[in-house]
GROMACS .gro file of C-alpha atoms in nm:
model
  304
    1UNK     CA    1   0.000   0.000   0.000
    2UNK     CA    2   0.129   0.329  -0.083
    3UNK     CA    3   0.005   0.663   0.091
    4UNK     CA    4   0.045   1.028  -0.023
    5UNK     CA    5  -0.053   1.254  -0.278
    6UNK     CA    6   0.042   1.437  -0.602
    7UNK     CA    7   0.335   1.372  -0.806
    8UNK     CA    8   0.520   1.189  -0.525
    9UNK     CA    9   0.234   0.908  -0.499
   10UNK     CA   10   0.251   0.939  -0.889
   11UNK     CA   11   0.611   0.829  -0.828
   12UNK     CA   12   0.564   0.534  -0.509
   13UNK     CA   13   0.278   0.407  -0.755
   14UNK     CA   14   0.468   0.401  -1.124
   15UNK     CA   15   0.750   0.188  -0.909
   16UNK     CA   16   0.531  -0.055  -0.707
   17UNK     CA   17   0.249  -0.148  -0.972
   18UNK     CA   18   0.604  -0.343  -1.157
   19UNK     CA   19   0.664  -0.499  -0.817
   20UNK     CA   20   0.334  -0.610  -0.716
   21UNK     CA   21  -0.038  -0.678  -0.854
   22UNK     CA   22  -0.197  -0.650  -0.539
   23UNK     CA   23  -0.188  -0.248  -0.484
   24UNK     CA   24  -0.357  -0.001  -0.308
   25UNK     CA   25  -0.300   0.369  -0.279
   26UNK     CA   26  -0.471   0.606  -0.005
   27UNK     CA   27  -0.493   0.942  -0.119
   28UNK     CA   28  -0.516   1.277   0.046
   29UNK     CA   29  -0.829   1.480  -0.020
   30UNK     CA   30  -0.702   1.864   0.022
   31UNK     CA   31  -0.616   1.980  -0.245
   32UNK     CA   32  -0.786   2.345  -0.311
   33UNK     CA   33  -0.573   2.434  -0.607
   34UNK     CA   34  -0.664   2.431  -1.003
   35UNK     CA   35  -0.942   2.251  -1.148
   36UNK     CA   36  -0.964   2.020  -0.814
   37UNK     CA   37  -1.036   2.326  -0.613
   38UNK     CA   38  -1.270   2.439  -0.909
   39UNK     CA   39  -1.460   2.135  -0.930
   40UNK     CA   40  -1.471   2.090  -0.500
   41UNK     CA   41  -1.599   2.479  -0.457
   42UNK     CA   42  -1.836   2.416  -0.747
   43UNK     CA   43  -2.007   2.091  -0.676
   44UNK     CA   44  -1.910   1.998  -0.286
   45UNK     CA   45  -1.711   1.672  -0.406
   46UNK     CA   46  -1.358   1.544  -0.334
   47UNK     CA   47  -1.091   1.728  -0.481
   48UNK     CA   48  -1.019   1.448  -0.747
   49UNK     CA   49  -0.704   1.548  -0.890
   50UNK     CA   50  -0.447   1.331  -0.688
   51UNK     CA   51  -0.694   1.057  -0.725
   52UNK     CA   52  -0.679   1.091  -1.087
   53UNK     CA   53  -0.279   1.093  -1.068
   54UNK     CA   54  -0.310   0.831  -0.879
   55UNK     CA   55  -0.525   0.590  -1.111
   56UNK     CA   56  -0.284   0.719  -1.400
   57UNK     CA   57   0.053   0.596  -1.260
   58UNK     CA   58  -0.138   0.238  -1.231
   59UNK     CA   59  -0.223   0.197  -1.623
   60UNK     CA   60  -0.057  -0.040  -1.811
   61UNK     CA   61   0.255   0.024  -2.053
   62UNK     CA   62   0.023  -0.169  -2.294
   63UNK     CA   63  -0.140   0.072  -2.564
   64UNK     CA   64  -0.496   0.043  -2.389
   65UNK     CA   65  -0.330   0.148  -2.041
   66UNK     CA   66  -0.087   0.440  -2.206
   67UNK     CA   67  -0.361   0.595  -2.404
   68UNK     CA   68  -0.588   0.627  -2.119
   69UNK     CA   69  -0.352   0.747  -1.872
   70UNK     CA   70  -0.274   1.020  -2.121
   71UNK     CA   71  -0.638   1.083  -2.205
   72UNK     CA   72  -0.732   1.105  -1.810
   73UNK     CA   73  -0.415   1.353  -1.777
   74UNK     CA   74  -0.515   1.580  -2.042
   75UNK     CA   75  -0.577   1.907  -1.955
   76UNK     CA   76  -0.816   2.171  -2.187
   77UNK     CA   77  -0.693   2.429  -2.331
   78UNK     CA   78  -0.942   2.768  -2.412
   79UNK     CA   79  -1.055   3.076  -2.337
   80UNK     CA   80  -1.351   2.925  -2.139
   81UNK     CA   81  -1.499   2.782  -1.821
   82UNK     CA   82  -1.346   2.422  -1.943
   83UNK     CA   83  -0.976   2.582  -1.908
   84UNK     CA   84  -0.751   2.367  -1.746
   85UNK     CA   85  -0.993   2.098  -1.629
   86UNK     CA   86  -0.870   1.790  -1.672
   87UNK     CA   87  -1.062   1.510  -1.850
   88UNK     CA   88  -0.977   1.285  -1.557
   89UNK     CA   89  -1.102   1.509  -1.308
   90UNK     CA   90  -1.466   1.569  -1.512
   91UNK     CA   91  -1.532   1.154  -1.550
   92UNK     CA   92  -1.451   1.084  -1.177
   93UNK     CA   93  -1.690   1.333  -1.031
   94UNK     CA   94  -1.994   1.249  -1.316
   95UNK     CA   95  -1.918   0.870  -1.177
   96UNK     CA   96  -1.937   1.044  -0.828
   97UNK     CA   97  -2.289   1.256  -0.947
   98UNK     CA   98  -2.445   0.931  -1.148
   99UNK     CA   99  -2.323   0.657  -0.837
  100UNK     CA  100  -2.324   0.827  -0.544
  101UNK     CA  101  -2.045   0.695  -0.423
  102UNK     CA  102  -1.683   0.795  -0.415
  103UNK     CA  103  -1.513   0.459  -0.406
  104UNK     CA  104  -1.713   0.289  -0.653
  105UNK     CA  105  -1.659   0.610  -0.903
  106UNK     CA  106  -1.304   0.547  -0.834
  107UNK     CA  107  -1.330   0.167  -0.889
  108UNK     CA  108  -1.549   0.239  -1.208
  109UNK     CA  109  -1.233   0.442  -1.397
  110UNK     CA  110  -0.960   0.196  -1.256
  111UNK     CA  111  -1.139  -0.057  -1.446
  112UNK     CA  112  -1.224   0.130  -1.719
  113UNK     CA  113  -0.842   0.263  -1.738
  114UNK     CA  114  -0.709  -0.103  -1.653
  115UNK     CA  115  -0.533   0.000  -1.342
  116UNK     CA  116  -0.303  -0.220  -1.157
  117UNK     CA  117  -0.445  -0.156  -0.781
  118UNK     CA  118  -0.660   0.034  -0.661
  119UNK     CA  119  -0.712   0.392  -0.539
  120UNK     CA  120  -0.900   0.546  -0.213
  121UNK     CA  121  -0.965   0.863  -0.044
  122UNK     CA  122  -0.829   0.891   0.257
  123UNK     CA  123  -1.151   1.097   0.396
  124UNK     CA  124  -1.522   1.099   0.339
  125UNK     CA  125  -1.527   1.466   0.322
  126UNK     CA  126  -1.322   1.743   0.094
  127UNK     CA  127  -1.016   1.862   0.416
  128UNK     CA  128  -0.821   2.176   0.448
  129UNK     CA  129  -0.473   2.180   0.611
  130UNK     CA  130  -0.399   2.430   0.875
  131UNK     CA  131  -0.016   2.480   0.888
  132UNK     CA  132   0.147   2.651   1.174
  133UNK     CA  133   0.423   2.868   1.006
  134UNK     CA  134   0.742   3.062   1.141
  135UNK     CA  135   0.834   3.384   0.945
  136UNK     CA  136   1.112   3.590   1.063
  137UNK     CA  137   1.038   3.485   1.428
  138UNK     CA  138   0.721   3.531   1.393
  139UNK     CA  139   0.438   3.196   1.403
  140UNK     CA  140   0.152   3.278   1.173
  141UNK     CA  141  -0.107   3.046   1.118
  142UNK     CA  142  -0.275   2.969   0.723
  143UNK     CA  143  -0.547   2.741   0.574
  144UNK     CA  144  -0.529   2.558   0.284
  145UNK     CA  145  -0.360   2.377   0.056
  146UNK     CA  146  -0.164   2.598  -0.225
  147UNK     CA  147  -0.101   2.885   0.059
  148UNK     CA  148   0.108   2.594   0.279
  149UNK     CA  149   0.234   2.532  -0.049
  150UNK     CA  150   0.351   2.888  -0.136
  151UNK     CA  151   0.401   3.030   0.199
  152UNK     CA  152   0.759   3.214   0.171
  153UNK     CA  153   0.810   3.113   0.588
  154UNK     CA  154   0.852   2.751   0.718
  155UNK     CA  155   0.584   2.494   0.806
  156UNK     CA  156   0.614   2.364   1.184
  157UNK     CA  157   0.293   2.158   1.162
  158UNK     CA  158  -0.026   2.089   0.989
  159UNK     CA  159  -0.355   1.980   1.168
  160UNK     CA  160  -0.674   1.949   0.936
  161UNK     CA  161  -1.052   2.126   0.908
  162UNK     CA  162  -1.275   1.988   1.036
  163UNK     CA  163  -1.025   1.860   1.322
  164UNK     CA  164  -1.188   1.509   1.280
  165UNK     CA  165  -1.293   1.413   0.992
  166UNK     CA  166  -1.461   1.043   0.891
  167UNK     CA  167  -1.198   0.835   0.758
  168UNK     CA  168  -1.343   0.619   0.461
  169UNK     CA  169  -1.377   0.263   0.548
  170UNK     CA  170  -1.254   0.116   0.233
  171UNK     CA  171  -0.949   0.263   0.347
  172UNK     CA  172  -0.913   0.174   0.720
  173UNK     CA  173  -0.980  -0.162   0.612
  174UNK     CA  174  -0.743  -0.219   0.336
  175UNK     CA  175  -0.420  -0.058   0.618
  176UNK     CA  176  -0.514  -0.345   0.858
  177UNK     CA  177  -0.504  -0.568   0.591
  178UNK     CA  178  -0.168  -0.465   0.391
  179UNK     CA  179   0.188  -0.619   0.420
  180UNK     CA  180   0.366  -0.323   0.369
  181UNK     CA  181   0.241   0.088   0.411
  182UNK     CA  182   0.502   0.306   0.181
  183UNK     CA  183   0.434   0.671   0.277
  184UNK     CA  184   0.645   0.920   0.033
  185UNK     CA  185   0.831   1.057  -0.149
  186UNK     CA  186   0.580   1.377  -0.228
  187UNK     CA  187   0.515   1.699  -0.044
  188UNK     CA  188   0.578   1.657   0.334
  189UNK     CA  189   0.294   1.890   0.539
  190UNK     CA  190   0.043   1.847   0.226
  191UNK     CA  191   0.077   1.505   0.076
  192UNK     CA  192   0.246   1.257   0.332
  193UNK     CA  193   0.175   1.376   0.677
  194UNK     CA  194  -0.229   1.436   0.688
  195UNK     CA  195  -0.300   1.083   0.664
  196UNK     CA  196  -0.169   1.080   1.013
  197UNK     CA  197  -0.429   1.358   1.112
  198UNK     CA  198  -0.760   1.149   1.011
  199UNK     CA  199  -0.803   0.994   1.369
  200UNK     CA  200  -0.950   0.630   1.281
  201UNK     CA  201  -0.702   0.615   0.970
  202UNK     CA  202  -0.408   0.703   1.209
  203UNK     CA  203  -0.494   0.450   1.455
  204UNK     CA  204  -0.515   0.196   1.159
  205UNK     CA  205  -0.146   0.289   1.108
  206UNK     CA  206  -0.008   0.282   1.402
  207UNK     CA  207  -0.153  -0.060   1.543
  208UNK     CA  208  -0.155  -0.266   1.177
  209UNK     CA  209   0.091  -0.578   1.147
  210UNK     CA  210   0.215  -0.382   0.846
  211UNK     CA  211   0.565  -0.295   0.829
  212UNK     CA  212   0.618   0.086   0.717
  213UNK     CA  213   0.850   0.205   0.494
  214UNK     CA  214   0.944   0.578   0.400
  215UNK     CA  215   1.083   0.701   0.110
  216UNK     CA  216   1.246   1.059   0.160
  217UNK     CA  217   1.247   1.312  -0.119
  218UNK     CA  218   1.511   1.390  -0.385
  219UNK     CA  219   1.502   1.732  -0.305
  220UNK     CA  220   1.336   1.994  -0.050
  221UNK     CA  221   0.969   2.109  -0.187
  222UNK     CA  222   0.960   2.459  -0.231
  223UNK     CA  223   0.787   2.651   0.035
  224UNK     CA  224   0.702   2.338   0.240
  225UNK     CA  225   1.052   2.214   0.366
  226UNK     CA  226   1.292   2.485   0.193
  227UNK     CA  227   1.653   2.371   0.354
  228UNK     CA  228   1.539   2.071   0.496
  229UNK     CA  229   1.809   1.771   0.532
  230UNK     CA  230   1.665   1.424   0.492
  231UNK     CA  231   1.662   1.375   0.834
  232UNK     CA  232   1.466   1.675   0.940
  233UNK     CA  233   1.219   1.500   0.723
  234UNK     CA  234   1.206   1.221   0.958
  235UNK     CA  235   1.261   1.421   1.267
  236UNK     CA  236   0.911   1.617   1.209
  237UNK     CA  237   0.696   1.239   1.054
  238UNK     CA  238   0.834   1.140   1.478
  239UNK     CA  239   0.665   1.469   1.581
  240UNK     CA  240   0.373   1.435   1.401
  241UNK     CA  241   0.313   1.093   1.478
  242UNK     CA  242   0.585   0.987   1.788
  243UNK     CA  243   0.446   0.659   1.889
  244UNK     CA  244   0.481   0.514   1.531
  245UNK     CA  245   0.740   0.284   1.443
  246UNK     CA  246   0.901   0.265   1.098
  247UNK     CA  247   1.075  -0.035   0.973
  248UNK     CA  248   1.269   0.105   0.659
  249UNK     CA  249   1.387   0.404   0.574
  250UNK     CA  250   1.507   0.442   0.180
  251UNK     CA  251   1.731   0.742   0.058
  252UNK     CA  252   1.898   0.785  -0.267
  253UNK     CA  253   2.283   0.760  -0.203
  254UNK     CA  254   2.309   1.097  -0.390
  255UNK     CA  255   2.109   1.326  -0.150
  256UNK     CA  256   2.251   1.207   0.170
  257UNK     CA  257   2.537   1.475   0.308
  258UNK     CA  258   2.587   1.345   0.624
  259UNK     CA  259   2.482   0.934   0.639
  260UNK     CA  260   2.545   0.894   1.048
  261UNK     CA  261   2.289   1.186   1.134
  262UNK     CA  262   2.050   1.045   0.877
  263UNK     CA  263   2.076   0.675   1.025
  264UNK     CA  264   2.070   0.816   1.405
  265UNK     CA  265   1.719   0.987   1.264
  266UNK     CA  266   1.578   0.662   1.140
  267UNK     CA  267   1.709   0.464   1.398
  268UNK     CA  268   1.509   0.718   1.648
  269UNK     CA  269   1.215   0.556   1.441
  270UNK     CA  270   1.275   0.208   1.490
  271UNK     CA  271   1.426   0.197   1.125
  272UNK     CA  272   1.703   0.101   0.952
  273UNK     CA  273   1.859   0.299   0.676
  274UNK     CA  274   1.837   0.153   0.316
  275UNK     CA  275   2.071   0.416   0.086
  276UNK     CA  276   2.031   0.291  -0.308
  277UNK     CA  277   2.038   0.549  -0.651
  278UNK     CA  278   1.676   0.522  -0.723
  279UNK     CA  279   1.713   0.888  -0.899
  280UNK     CA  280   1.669   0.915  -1.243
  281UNK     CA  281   1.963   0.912  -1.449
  282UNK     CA  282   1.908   1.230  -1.615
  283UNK     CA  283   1.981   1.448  -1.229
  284UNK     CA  284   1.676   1.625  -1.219
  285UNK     CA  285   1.482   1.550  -0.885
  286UNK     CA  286   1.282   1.219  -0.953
  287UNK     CA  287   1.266   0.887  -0.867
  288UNK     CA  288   1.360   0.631  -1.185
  289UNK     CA  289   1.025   0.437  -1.167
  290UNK     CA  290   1.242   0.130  -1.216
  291UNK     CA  291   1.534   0.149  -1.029
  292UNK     CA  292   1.296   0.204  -0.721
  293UNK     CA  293   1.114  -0.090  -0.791
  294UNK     CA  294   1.413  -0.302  -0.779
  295UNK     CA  295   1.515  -0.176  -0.467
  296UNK     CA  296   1.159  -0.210  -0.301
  297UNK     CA  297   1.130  -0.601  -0.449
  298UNK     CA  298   1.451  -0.644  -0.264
  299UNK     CA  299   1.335  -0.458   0.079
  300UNK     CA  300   1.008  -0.600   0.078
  301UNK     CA  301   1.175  -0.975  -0.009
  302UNK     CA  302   1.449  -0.867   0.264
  303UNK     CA  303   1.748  -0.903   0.032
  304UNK     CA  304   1.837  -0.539   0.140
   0.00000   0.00000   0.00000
């Protein structure tokens, strides 16, 4: 099972879909930004957008799986109200009007798009993220998704509106159930950490027979975690969520300055550090969807 959001989940999802068939992904449901926050202010729904990212990393490299995942990612183009909606975005919430349900819209395009796994919110209601923020000495507290995003000061910690929000079954269910929970790489305080701030989900993680995994970010998101080391990453996941143990911890060999003070940070976890080049070849910051699968087989087959 992989957990996050955005282009980060896009990542987890594009590597484990070659290492396993059976594949879930929990998604955040936050996002207030573009056409999600268009189609969420519009109609009340989920912001579908990293859902729809989601369900495209899991196509198939077949023609029937590429074109889709293409279609589904295709954004308009015009002078209009249809302006960067994208087509992916527009099916899932008509499956949402016409079904009623978010889960089986979201099963509906998987098996329309031939996904490998499946996708699921990881709340029954659209969430905002509060994000406590330090400025110049200053703490400052803003709501929402692109402003924690954009906000020029540093992020201390998130909580979410409404402060407890209904986790959606499907999802609690399929934590408990799951051999392994991969949270990251993606955008720390927006993407990764909320899943710990939906109380029943966060007590699903925390007591599941899973074994947890975390896989830090190439580089620091802009905004979010500007100068953050790859063990300040970890240092504020044991903040957010202290009495959580992690089992692996996987950095790409290229990112880590200082290997002892990121190993003393995992260790504080309960983890051990796994250090691999799962960056793409080309050095821009992204995982190589298939070098990280063949380090994950080996972690989750414990040849590494």
């Amino acid at each position: 099972m992989a957990l996050g959001g955005g282009h980060g989940l896009y990542a987890s999802l594009s590597a484990l879909r070659m290492v396993t068939d059976r594949l879930t992904a929990v998604v955040t449901v936050a996002d207030d930004g573009g056409s999600s926050g268009r189609l969420r202010r519009e109609l009340g729904v989920l912001p579908p957008g990293d859902l729809r990212m989601a369900l495209a990393a899991l196509c198939g490299d077949d023609e029937w799986g590429s074109t889709w995942s293409e279609v589904v990612q295709h954004r308009f183009r015009s002078e209009g109200d249809l302006h960067g909606h994208a087509v992916g975005n527009l099916l899932i919430v008509a499956l949402w009007e016409l079904l009623g349900d978010p889960v089986a819209g979201l099963d509906w395009v998987g098996r329309l798009l031939g996904a490998h796994g499946r996708v699921l919110p990881m709340a029954s209601v659209p969430l905002d993220i509060v994000a406590e923020v330090e400025l110049d000495g200053v703490i400052s507290t803003i709501r929402g998704q692109v402003a924690c995003a954009l906000t020029p000061g540093r992020v201390q910690a998130i909580s979410l509106v409404p402060e407890d929000p209904p986790a959606r079954p499907e999802a609690v269910a399929a934590v408990l159930e799951a051999d392994w929970l991969v949270f990251g790489p993606g955008s720390w305080f927006t993407s990764v950490l909320p899943h710990l701030k939906v109380p029943e989900l966060a007590r699903a993680l925390h007591t599941t027979r899973a074994r947890r995994l975390v896989t830090l970010n190439l580089a620091p998101q802009p905004g979010e975690t500007d100068d953050f080391s790859p063990q300040q990453h970890l240092e504020v996941l044991r903040q957010h969520a202290p009495d959580m143990s992690i089992d692996v911890v996987l950095a790409d060999t290229g990112v880590v300055d200082d290997p002892d003070a990121l190993d003393k940070a995992a260790a504080a976890l309960g983890a051990r550090l796994v250090m691999a080049d799962v960056a793409a070849a080309d050095g821009s910051p992204r995982h190589d969807p298939r070098r990280l699968a063949s380090v994950l087989d080996e972690i989750f087959l414990s040849k590494r």
